[in-house]
mmCIF file with all atom_site columns, C-alpha atoms in Angstrom:
data_model
loop_
_atom_site.group_PDB
_atom_site.id
_atom_site.type_symbol
_atom_site.label_atom_id
_atom_site.label_alt_id
_atom_site.label_comp_id
_atom_site.label_asym_id
_atom_site.label_entity_id
_atom_site.label_seq_id
_atom_site.pdbx_PDB_ins_code
_atom_site.Cartn_x
_atom_site.Cartn_y
_atom_site.Cartn_z
_atom_site.occupancy
_atom_site.B_iso_or_equiv
_atom_site.pdbx_formal_charge
_atom_site.auth_seq_id
_atom_site.auth_comp_id
_atom_site.auth_asym_id
_atom_site.auth_atom_id
_atom_site.pdbx_PDB_model_num
ATOM 1   C CA . PRO A 1 1   ? 2.203   41.473  31.843  1.00 0.00 ? 9   PRO A CA 1
ATOM 2   C CA . TYR A 1 2   ? 4.494   43.072  29.260  1.00 0.00 ? 10  TYR A CA 1
ATOM 3   C CA . ARG A 1 3   ? 2.496   44.253  26.114  1.00 0.00 ? 11  ARG A CA 1
ATOM 4   C CA . SER A 1 4   ? 4.384   45.281  22.671  1.00 0.00 ? 12  SER A CA 1
ATOM 5   C CA . PRO A 1 5   ? 2.606   48.360  21.884  1.00 0.00 ? 13  PRO A CA 1
ATOM 6   C CA . PHE A 1 6   ? 3.110   47.237  17.999  1.00 0.00 ? 14  PHE A CA 1
ATOM 7   C CA . ASP A 1 7   ? 0.893   45.131  16.096  1.00 0.00 ? 15  ASP A CA 1
ATOM 8   C CA . PHE A 1 8   ? 2.984   42.853  13.787  1.00 0.00 ? 16  PHE A CA 1
ATOM 9   C CA . GLY A 1 9   ? 0.175   41.369  12.408  1.00 0.00 ? 17  GLY A CA 1
ATOM 10  C CA . PRO A 1 10  ? 0.442   42.682  9.100   1.00 0.00 ? 18  PRO A CA 1
ATOM 11  C CA . TYR A 1 11  ? 3.698   41.329  8.672   1.00 0.00 ? 19  TYR A CA 1
ATOM 12  C CA . LEU A 1 12  ? 2.999   37.799  9.680   1.00 0.00 ? 20  LEU A CA 1
ATOM 13  C CA . MET A 1 13  ? 3.260   35.437  6.909   1.00 0.00 ? 21  MET A CA 1
ATOM 14  C CA . PRO A 1 14  ? 0.206   32.890  6.770   1.00 0.00 ? 22  PRO A CA 1
ATOM 15  C CA . GLU A 1 15  ? 0.489   29.536  7.490   1.00 0.00 ? 23  GLU A CA 1
ATOM 16  C CA . ALA A 1 16  ? 3.227   27.797  5.767   1.00 0.00 ? 24  ALA A CA 1
ATOM 17  C CA . PHE A 1 17  ? 1.923   24.971  4.554   1.00 0.00 ? 25  PHE A CA 1
ATOM 18  C CA . GLY A 1 18  ? -1.264  23.089  3.651   1.00 0.00 ? 26  GLY A CA 1
ATOM 19  C CA . ARG A 1 19  ? -4.518  22.793  5.212   1.00 0.00 ? 27  ARG A CA 1
ATOM 20  C CA . ARG A 1 20  ? -7.222  20.442  4.343   1.00 0.00 ? 28  ARG A CA 1
ATOM 21  C CA . SER A 1 21  ? -5.235  17.320  4.375   1.00 0.00 ? 29  SER A CA 1
ATOM 22  C CA . PRO A 1 22  ? -6.057  14.500  2.768   1.00 0.00 ? 30  PRO A CA 1
ATOM 23  C CA . GLN A 1 23  ? -7.836  11.628  4.814   1.00 0.00 ? 31  GLN A CA 1
ATOM 24  C CA . SER A 1 24  ? -7.380  8.270   3.044   1.00 0.00 ? 32  SER A CA 1
ATOM 25  C CA . LYS A 1 25  ? -9.255  5.385   3.671   1.00 0.00 ? 33  LYS A CA 1
ATOM 26  C CA . ALA A 1 26  ? -8.901  1.888   3.368   1.00 0.00 ? 34  ALA A CA 1
ATOM 27  C CA . ASP A 1 27  ? -10.786 -1.453  3.699   1.00 0.00 ? 35  ASP A CA 1
ATOM 28  C CA . GLU A 1 28  ? -9.186  -4.878  3.796   1.00 0.00 ? 36  GLU A CA 1
ATOM 29  C CA . TRP A 1 29  ? -10.813 -8.237  3.967   1.00 0.00 ? 37  TRP A CA 1
ATOM 30  C CA . THR A 1 30  ? -8.979  -11.664 4.179   1.00 0.00 ? 38  THR A CA 1
ATOM 31  C CA . VAL A 1 31  ? -10.259 -15.157 3.922   1.00 0.00 ? 39  VAL A CA 1
ATOM 32  C CA . ARG A 1 32  ? -7.643  -18.019 4.961   1.00 0.00 ? 40  ARG A CA 1
ATOM 33  C CA . GLY A 1 33  ? -7.698  -21.551 4.851   1.00 0.00 ? 41  GLY A CA 1
ATOM 34  C CA . SER A 1 34  ? -5.370  -24.261 5.794   1.00 0.00 ? 42  SER A CA 1
ATOM 35  C CA . GLY A 1 35  ? -5.183  -28.239 6.481   1.00 0.00 ? 43  GLY A CA 1
ATOM 36  C CA . PRO A 1 36  ? -3.402  -31.466 5.523   1.00 0.00 ? 44  PRO A CA 1
ATOM 37  C CA . LEU A 1 37  ? -4.283  -32.789 2.641   1.00 0.00 ? 45  LEU A CA 1
ATOM 38  C CA . LEU A 1 38  ? -3.013  -36.063 2.489   1.00 0.00 ? 46  LEU A CA 1
ATOM 39  C CA . ASP A 1 39  ? -0.560  -38.295 4.537   1.00 0.00 ? 47  ASP A CA 1
ATOM 40  C CA . LEU A 1 40  ? 3.349   -38.962 3.090   1.00 0.00 ? 48  LEU A CA 1
ATOM 41  C CA . PRO A 1 41  ? 5.640   -41.016 5.236   1.00 0.00 ? 49  PRO A CA 1
ATOM 42  C CA . ALA A 1 42  ? 7.605   -37.760 5.649   1.00 0.00 ? 50  ALA A CA 1
ATOM 43  C CA . GLY A 1 43  ? 4.281   -36.193 7.436   1.00 0.00 ? 51  GLY A CA 1
ATOM 44  C CA . PRO A 1 44  ? 1.260   -34.443 5.928   1.00 0.00 ? 52  PRO A CA 1
ATOM 45  C CA . LEU A 1 45  ? 1.301   -32.611 2.829   1.00 0.00 ? 53  LEU A CA 1
ATOM 46  C CA . THR A 1 46  ? -0.217  -29.322 3.693   1.00 0.00 ? 54  THR A CA 1
ATOM 47  C CA . ALA A 1 47  ? -2.079  -26.691 1.408   1.00 0.00 ? 55  ALA A CA 1
ATOM 48  C CA . SER A 1 48  ? -3.010  -23.222 2.375   1.00 0.00 ? 56  SER A CA 1
ATOM 49  C CA . ALA A 1 49  ? -5.288  -20.491 0.461   1.00 0.00 ? 57  ALA A CA 1
ATOM 50  C CA . SER A 1 50  ? -6.058  -16.875 1.018   1.00 0.00 ? 58  SER A CA 1
ATOM 51  C CA . VAL A 1 51  ? -7.957  -14.251 -0.641  1.00 0.00 ? 59  VAL A CA 1
ATOM 52  C CA . GLN A 1 52  ? -7.388  -10.709 0.385   1.00 0.00 ? 60  GLN A CA 1
ATOM 53  C CA . LEU A 1 53  ? -8.885  -7.710  -0.994  1.00 0.00 ? 61  LEU A CA 1
ATOM 54  C CA . ARG A 1 54  ? -8.063  -3.839  -0.332  1.00 0.00 ? 62  ARG A CA 1
ATOM 55  C CA . ASP A 1 55  ? -10.194 -1.181  -1.314  1.00 0.00 ? 63  ASP A CA 1
ATOM 56  C CA . GLU A 1 56  ? -8.562  2.585   -0.731  1.00 0.00 ? 64  GLU A CA 1
ATOM 57  C CA . ARG A 1 57  ? -9.871  5.813   -1.255  1.00 0.00 ? 65  ARG A CA 1
ATOM 58  C CA . LEU A 1 58  ? -8.133  9.307   -1.197  1.00 0.00 ? 66  LEU A CA 1
ATOM 59  C CA . PRO A 1 59  ? -10.876 11.856  -1.354  1.00 0.00 ? 67  PRO A CA 1
ATOM 60  C CA . ALA A 1 60  ? -11.017 15.145  -3.469  1.00 0.00 ? 68  ALA A CA 1
ATOM 61  C CA . PHE A 1 61  ? -8.939  17.950  -1.389  1.00 0.00 ? 69  PHE A CA 1
ATOM 62  C CA . VAL A 1 62  ? -7.584  21.374  -1.557  1.00 0.00 ? 70  VAL A CA 1
ATOM 63  C CA . TYR A 1 63  ? -4.386  22.334  -0.281  1.00 0.00 ? 71  TYR A CA 1
ATOM 64  C CA . THR A 1 64  ? -3.524  25.632  0.699   1.00 0.00 ? 72  THR A CA 1
ATOM 65  C CA . GLU A 1 65  ? 0.154   26.872  0.534   1.00 0.00 ? 73  GLU A CA 1
ATOM 66  C CA . ALA A 1 66  ? 2.077   29.909  0.966   1.00 0.00 ? 74  ALA A CA 1
ATOM 67  C CA . ASN A 1 67  ? 5.896   30.589  1.463   1.00 0.00 ? 75  ASN A CA 1
ATOM 68  C CA . THR A 1 68  ? 8.303   33.410  2.574   1.00 0.00 ? 76  THR A CA 1
ATOM 69  C CA . PHE A 1 69  ? 8.922   34.207  -1.239  1.00 0.00 ? 77  PHE A CA 1
ATOM 70  C CA . ASN A 1 70  ? 5.165   34.657  -2.000  1.00 0.00 ? 78  ASN A CA 1
ATOM 71  C CA . PRO A 1 71  ? 2.953   35.088  1.178   1.00 0.00 ? 79  PRO A CA 1
ATOM 72  C CA . VAL A 1 72  ? -0.348  35.089  -0.508  1.00 0.00 ? 80  VAL A CA 1
ATOM 73  C CA . PRO A 1 73  ? -1.758  31.402  -0.181  1.00 0.00 ? 81  PRO A CA 1
ATOM 74  C CA . PHE A 1 74  ? -2.653  29.628  -3.285  1.00 0.00 ? 82  PHE A CA 1
ATOM 75  C CA . TYR A 1 75  ? -4.835  26.656  -3.617  1.00 0.00 ? 83  TYR A CA 1
ATOM 76  C CA . ARG A 1 76  ? -4.255  23.195  -5.087  1.00 0.00 ? 84  ARG A CA 1
ATOM 77  C CA . TRP A 1 77  ? -6.797  20.813  -6.028  1.00 0.00 ? 85  TRP A CA 1
ATOM 78  C CA . TYR A 1 78  ? -6.140  17.072  -5.960  1.00 0.00 ? 86  TYR A CA 1
ATOM 79  C CA . PRO A 1 79  ? -9.124  15.348  -7.380  1.00 0.00 ? 87  PRO A CA 1
ATOM 80  C CA . LYS A 1 80  ? -10.299 11.880  -5.920  1.00 0.00 ? 88  LYS A CA 1
ATOM 81  C CA . VAL A 1 81  ? -8.394  8.582   -6.668  1.00 0.00 ? 89  VAL A CA 1
ATOM 82  C CA . SER A 1 82  ? -8.655  5.166   -5.432  1.00 0.00 ? 90  SER A CA 1
ATOM 83  C CA . SER A 1 83  ? -7.716  1.633   -5.786  1.00 0.00 ? 91  SER A CA 1
ATOM 84  C CA . ARG A 1 84  ? -9.208  -2.057  -5.369  1.00 0.00 ? 92  ARG A CA 1
ATOM 85  C CA . ALA A 1 85  ? -6.480  -4.628  -5.606  1.00 0.00 ? 93  ALA A CA 1
ATOM 86  C CA . TRP A 1 86  ? -7.423  -8.483  -5.230  1.00 0.00 ? 94  TRP A CA 1
ATOM 87  C CA . ALA A 1 87  ? -4.817  -11.206 -3.971  1.00 0.00 ? 95  ALA A CA 1
ATOM 88  C CA . TYR A 1 88  ? -5.357  -14.485 -4.376  1.00 0.00 ? 96  TYR A CA 1
ATOM 89  C CA . ILE A 1 89  ? -2.418  -16.595 -2.409  1.00 0.00 ? 97  ILE A CA 1
ATOM 90  C CA . ALA A 1 90  ? -1.748  -20.552 -2.583  1.00 0.00 ? 98  ALA A CA 1
ATOM 91  C CA . GLU A 1 91  ? 0.960   -22.612 -0.856  1.00 0.00 ? 99  GLU A CA 1
ATOM 92  C CA . LEU A 1 92  ? 1.908   -26.099 -0.454  1.00 0.00 ? 100 LEU A CA 1
ATOM 93  C CA . ARG A 1 93  ? 4.459   -27.563 1.967   1.00 0.00 ? 101 ARG A CA 1
ATOM 94  C CA . ILE A 1 94  ? 5.725   -31.106 0.992   1.00 0.00 ? 102 ILE A CA 1
ATOM 95  C CA . PRO A 1 95  ? 7.707   -33.050 3.734   1.00 0.00 ? 103 PRO A CA 1
ATOM 96  C CA . VAL A 1 96  ? 10.594  -35.044 2.053   1.00 0.00 ? 104 VAL A CA 1
ATOM 97  C CA . PHE A 1 97  ? 12.278  -36.388 4.696   1.00 0.00 ? 105 PHE A CA 1
ATOM 98  C CA . GLY A 1 98  ? 10.654  -36.330 8.391   1.00 0.00 ? 106 GLY A CA 1
ATOM 99  C CA . ARG A 1 99  ? 12.141  -35.060 11.545  1.00 0.00 ? 107 ARG A CA 1
ATOM 100 C CA . GLN A 1 100 ? 12.546  -38.858 12.691  1.00 0.00 ? 108 GLN A CA 1
ATOM 101 C CA . SER A 1 101 ? 14.618  -39.780 9.851   1.00 0.00 ? 109 SER A CA 1
ATOM 102 C CA . GLY A 1 102 ? 17.618  -42.282 10.081  1.00 0.00 ? 110 GLY A CA 1
ATOM 103 C CA . ILE A 1 103 ? 19.513  -39.879 7.488   1.00 0.00 ? 111 ILE A CA 1
ATOM 104 C CA . PRO A 1 104 ? 21.339  -37.444 9.526   1.00 0.00 ? 112 PRO A CA 1
ATOM 105 C CA . LEU A 1 105 ? 21.750  -34.204 6.945   1.00 0.00 ? 113 LEU A CA 1
ATOM 106 C CA . VAL A 1 106 ? 18.094  -34.590 5.343   1.00 0.00 ? 114 VAL A CA 1
ATOM 107 C CA . ARG A 1 107 ? 15.993  -35.003 8.670   1.00 0.00 ? 115 ARG A CA 1
ATOM 108 C CA . GLY A 1 108 ? 13.525  -32.466 8.778   1.00 0.00 ? 116 GLY A CA 1
ATOM 109 C CA . LEU A 1 109 ? 13.723  -31.690 4.799   1.00 0.00 ? 117 LEU A CA 1
ATOM 110 C CA . GLU A 1 110 ? 11.007  -29.808 3.494   1.00 0.00 ? 118 GLU A CA 1
ATOM 111 C CA . VAL A 1 111 ? 9.923   -28.174 -0.049  1.00 0.00 ? 119 VAL A CA 1
ATOM 112 C CA . GLN A 1 112 ? 7.803   -24.989 0.217   1.00 0.00 ? 120 GLN A CA 1
ATOM 113 C CA . ALA A 1 113 ? 5.882   -23.936 -3.039  1.00 0.00 ? 121 ALA A CA 1
ATOM 114 C CA . ALA A 1 114 ? 3.482   -20.681 -3.197  1.00 0.00 ? 122 ALA A CA 1
ATOM 115 C CA . VAL A 1 115 ? 2.079   -18.800 -6.343  1.00 0.00 ? 123 VAL A CA 1
ATOM 116 C CA . ARG A 1 116 ? -0.096  -15.403 -6.068  1.00 0.00 ? 124 ARG A CA 1
ATOM 117 C CA . ARG A 1 117 ? -1.804  -13.699 -8.538  1.00 0.00 ? 125 ARG A CA 1
ATOM 118 C CA . ASP A 1 118 ? -2.466  -9.822  -8.181  1.00 0.00 ? 126 ASP A CA 1
ATOM 119 C CA . ASP A 1 119 ? -5.398  -7.674  -9.723  1.00 0.00 ? 127 ASP A CA 1
ATOM 120 C CA . SER A 1 120 ? -5.470  -4.143  -9.302  1.00 0.00 ? 128 SER A CA 1
ATOM 121 C CA . ALA A 1 121 ? -7.738  -1.598  -10.612 1.00 0.00 ? 129 ALA A CA 1
ATOM 122 C CA . LEU A 1 122 ? -6.619  2.028   -10.106 1.00 0.00 ? 130 LEU A CA 1
ATOM 123 C CA . LEU A 1 123 ? -8.886  5.298   -10.746 1.00 0.00 ? 131 LEU A CA 1
ATOM 124 C CA . THR A 1 124 ? -6.755  8.512   -11.438 1.00 0.00 ? 132 THR A CA 1
ATOM 125 C CA . ARG A 1 125 ? -6.699  11.517  -13.040 1.00 0.00 ? 133 ARG A CA 1
ATOM 126 C CA . GLU A 1 126 ? -6.201  11.330  -16.789 1.00 0.00 ? 134 GLU A CA 1
ATOM 127 C CA . ASN A 1 127 ? -4.070  14.427  -16.583 1.00 0.00 ? 135 ASN A CA 1
ATOM 128 C CA . ASN A 1 128 ? -1.534  14.712  -13.710 1.00 0.00 ? 136 ASN A CA 1
ATOM 129 C CA . ALA A 1 129 ? -1.313  18.692  -14.108 1.00 0.00 ? 137 ALA A CA 1
ATOM 130 C CA . VAL A 1 130 ? -1.862  20.532  -10.923 1.00 0.00 ? 138 VAL A CA 1
ATOM 131 C CA . ASN A 1 131 ? -5.006  22.327  -10.837 1.00 0.00 ? 139 ASN A CA 1
ATOM 132 C CA . THR A 1 132 ? -4.463  25.658  -8.831  1.00 0.00 ? 140 THR A CA 1
ATOM 133 C CA . LEU A 1 133 ? -7.872  27.410  -7.690  1.00 0.00 ? 141 LEU A CA 1
ATOM 134 C CA . PRO A 1 134 ? -8.615  30.940  -7.395  1.00 0.00 ? 142 PRO A CA 1
ATOM 135 C CA . GLY A 1 135 ? -9.760  29.832  -3.950  1.00 0.00 ? 143 GLY A CA 1
ATOM 136 C CA . PRO A 1 136 ? -10.538 27.372  -0.990  1.00 0.00 ? 144 PRO A CA 1
ATOM 137 C CA . ASP A 1 137 ? -14.026 26.809  -2.273  1.00 0.00 ? 145 ASP A CA 1
ATOM 138 C CA . GLY A 1 138 ? -13.428 26.474  -6.375  1.00 0.00 ? 146 GLY A CA 1
ATOM 139 C CA . PRO A 1 139 ? -14.640 26.611  -8.628  1.00 0.00 ? 147 PRO A CA 1
ATOM 140 C CA . PHE A 1 140 ? -13.196 23.071  -9.726  1.00 0.00 ? 148 PHE A CA 1
ATOM 141 C CA . PRO A 1 141 ? -12.283 22.225  -13.136 1.00 0.00 ? 149 PRO A CA 1
ATOM 142 C CA . SER A 1 142 ? -14.004 18.965  -14.515 1.00 0.00 ? 150 SER A CA 1
ATOM 143 C CA . ILE A 1 143 ? -11.965 15.994  -14.914 1.00 0.00 ? 151 ILE A CA 1
ATOM 144 C CA . ALA A 1 144 ? -11.312 13.240  -17.060 1.00 0.00 ? 152 ALA A CA 1
ATOM 145 C CA . TYR A 1 145 ? -10.572 9.639   -15.084 1.00 0.00 ? 153 TYR A CA 1
ATOM 146 C CA . ARG A 1 146 ? -9.185  6.770   -16.615 1.00 0.00 ? 154 ARG A CA 1
ATOM 147 C CA . SER A 1 147 ? -8.797  3.428   -15.087 1.00 0.00 ? 155 SER A CA 1
ATOM 148 C CA . VAL A 1 148 ? -5.567  1.504   -15.104 1.00 0.00 ? 156 VAL A CA 1
ATOM 149 C CA . GLU A 1 149 ? -5.313  -2.220  -14.360 1.00 0.00 ? 157 GLU A CA 1
ATOM 150 C CA . PHE A 1 150 ? -1.933  -4.123  -13.209 1.00 0.00 ? 158 PHE A CA 1
ATOM 151 C CA . ARG A 1 151 ? -2.316  -8.041  -12.979 1.00 0.00 ? 159 ARG A CA 1
ATOM 152 C CA . ASP A 1 152 ? 0.696   -10.124 -12.128 1.00 0.00 ? 160 ASP A CA 1
ATOM 153 C CA . THR A 1 153 ? 1.648   -13.908 -10.929 1.00 0.00 ? 161 THR A CA 1
ATOM 154 C CA . THR A 1 154 ? 4.249   -14.574 -8.999  1.00 0.00 ? 162 THR A CA 1
ATOM 155 C CA . ALA A 1 155 ? 5.861   -17.720 -7.473  1.00 0.00 ? 163 ALA A CA 1
ATOM 156 C CA . THR A 1 156 ? 8.420   -18.786 -4.458  1.00 0.00 ? 164 THR A CA 1
ATOM 157 C CA . VAL A 1 157 ? 9.751   -22.097 -4.055  1.00 0.00 ? 165 VAL A CA 1
ATOM 158 C CA . GLY A 1 158 ? 12.029  -22.706 -0.868  1.00 0.00 ? 166 GLY A CA 1
ATOM 159 C CA . LEU A 1 159 ? 13.888  -25.656 1.324   1.00 0.00 ? 167 LEU A CA 1
ATOM 160 C CA . LYS A 1 160 ? 13.452  -25.800 4.911   1.00 0.00 ? 168 LYS A CA 1
ATOM 161 C CA . HIS A 1 161 ? 15.654  -27.897 6.375   1.00 0.00 ? 169 HIS A CA 1
ATOM 162 C CA . THR A 1 162 ? 15.231  -28.487 10.708  1.00 0.00 ? 170 THR A CA 1
ATOM 163 C CA . ILE A 1 163 ? 18.526  -29.214 11.955  1.00 0.00 ? 171 ILE A CA 1
ATOM 164 C CA . THR A 1 164 ? 17.377  -29.752 15.560  1.00 0.00 ? 172 THR A CA 1
ATOM 165 C CA . GLU A 1 165 ? 14.165  -28.604 17.507  1.00 0.00 ? 173 GLU A CA 1
ATOM 166 C CA . ASP A 1 166 ? 15.386  -24.879 17.819  1.00 0.00 ? 174 ASP A CA 1
ATOM 167 C CA . ILE A 1 167 ? 17.398  -24.499 14.500  1.00 0.00 ? 175 ILE A CA 1
ATOM 168 C CA . ALA A 1 168 ? 16.114  -24.513 11.043  1.00 0.00 ? 176 ALA A CA 1
ATOM 169 C CA . LEU A 1 169 ? 17.560  -23.207 8.026   1.00 0.00 ? 177 LEU A CA 1
ATOM 170 C CA . ARG A 1 170 ? 15.337  -21.745 5.156   1.00 0.00 ? 178 ARG A CA 1
ATOM 171 C CA . ALA A 1 171 ? 16.341  -20.592 1.763   1.00 0.00 ? 179 ALA A CA 1
ATOM 172 C CA . SER A 1 172 ? 13.564  -19.651 -0.700  1.00 0.00 ? 180 SER A CA 1
ATOM 173 C CA . VAL A 1 173 ? 14.033  -17.376 -4.058  1.00 0.00 ? 181 VAL A CA 1
ATOM 174 C CA . GLY A 1 174 ? 11.165  -15.875 -5.320  1.00 0.00 ? 182 GLY A CA 1
ATOM 175 C CA . THR A 1 175 ? 9.337   -12.811 -7.384  1.00 0.00 ? 183 THR A CA 1
ATOM 176 C CA . GLY A 1 176 ? 7.372   -9.948  -6.276  1.00 0.00 ? 184 GLY A CA 1
ATOM 177 C CA . PHE A 1 177 ? 4.925   -7.369  -7.602  1.00 0.00 ? 185 PHE A CA 1
ATOM 178 C CA . LEU A 1 178 ? 3.979   -4.127  -6.371  1.00 0.00 ? 186 LEU A CA 1
ATOM 179 C CA . ALA A 1 179 ? 1.414   -1.809  -8.010  1.00 0.00 ? 187 ALA A CA 1
ATOM 180 C CA . PRO A 1 180 ? 1.476   2.088   -7.111  1.00 0.00 ? 188 PRO A CA 1
ATOM 181 C CA . THR A 1 181 ? -0.102  3.659   -4.232  1.00 0.00 ? 189 THR A CA 1
ATOM 182 C CA . LEU A 1 182 ? -2.508  6.227   -4.049  1.00 0.00 ? 190 LEU A CA 1
ATOM 183 C CA . SER A 1 183 ? -0.028  9.211   -2.908  1.00 0.00 ? 191 SER A CA 1
ATOM 184 C CA . GLN A 1 184 ? 1.997   8.373   -6.285  1.00 0.00 ? 192 GLN A CA 1
ATOM 185 C CA . LEU A 1 185 ? -0.988  8.890   -8.544  1.00 0.00 ? 193 LEU A CA 1
ATOM 186 C CA . MET A 1 186 ? -1.575  12.194  -6.809  1.00 0.00 ? 194 MET A CA 1
#
């Protein structure tokens, strides 16, 4: 085998992108119940409800970076951030005309209504300035944290029209809410 007589080691750039990348951890729990509340002439009035909890954590990490313009590595420290989000959902399905209705255009007409409540609490840094460290092991500056809360209630209303057993049309209008993700808080 051919071996180069030259040692290029001193001229090689250190690894170009980070080490010790973050590993986010999330736990999610959902409890859901559904069933008929009462019988209407067109069919059963059905209610569904659920409660969801999502607990997400991004531990503190050091990101090592180097590039061709500055091959000496530098270190950025990202402190931990976390979020906890609760969602409460209730939905009703109200049959207006059953599938056996004698009226051709309204056979299988159903109104669907849902409401959702979101409560999110985020633990983030007070100051989003980049924390540059002299080395990968610190020293780490003290960080001030703040808790940010988001709350919103949204709703959806829809109509479902069953034309045949194989064809149904559904139209709905609703609003939504999306809390920031942990990566947006870094």
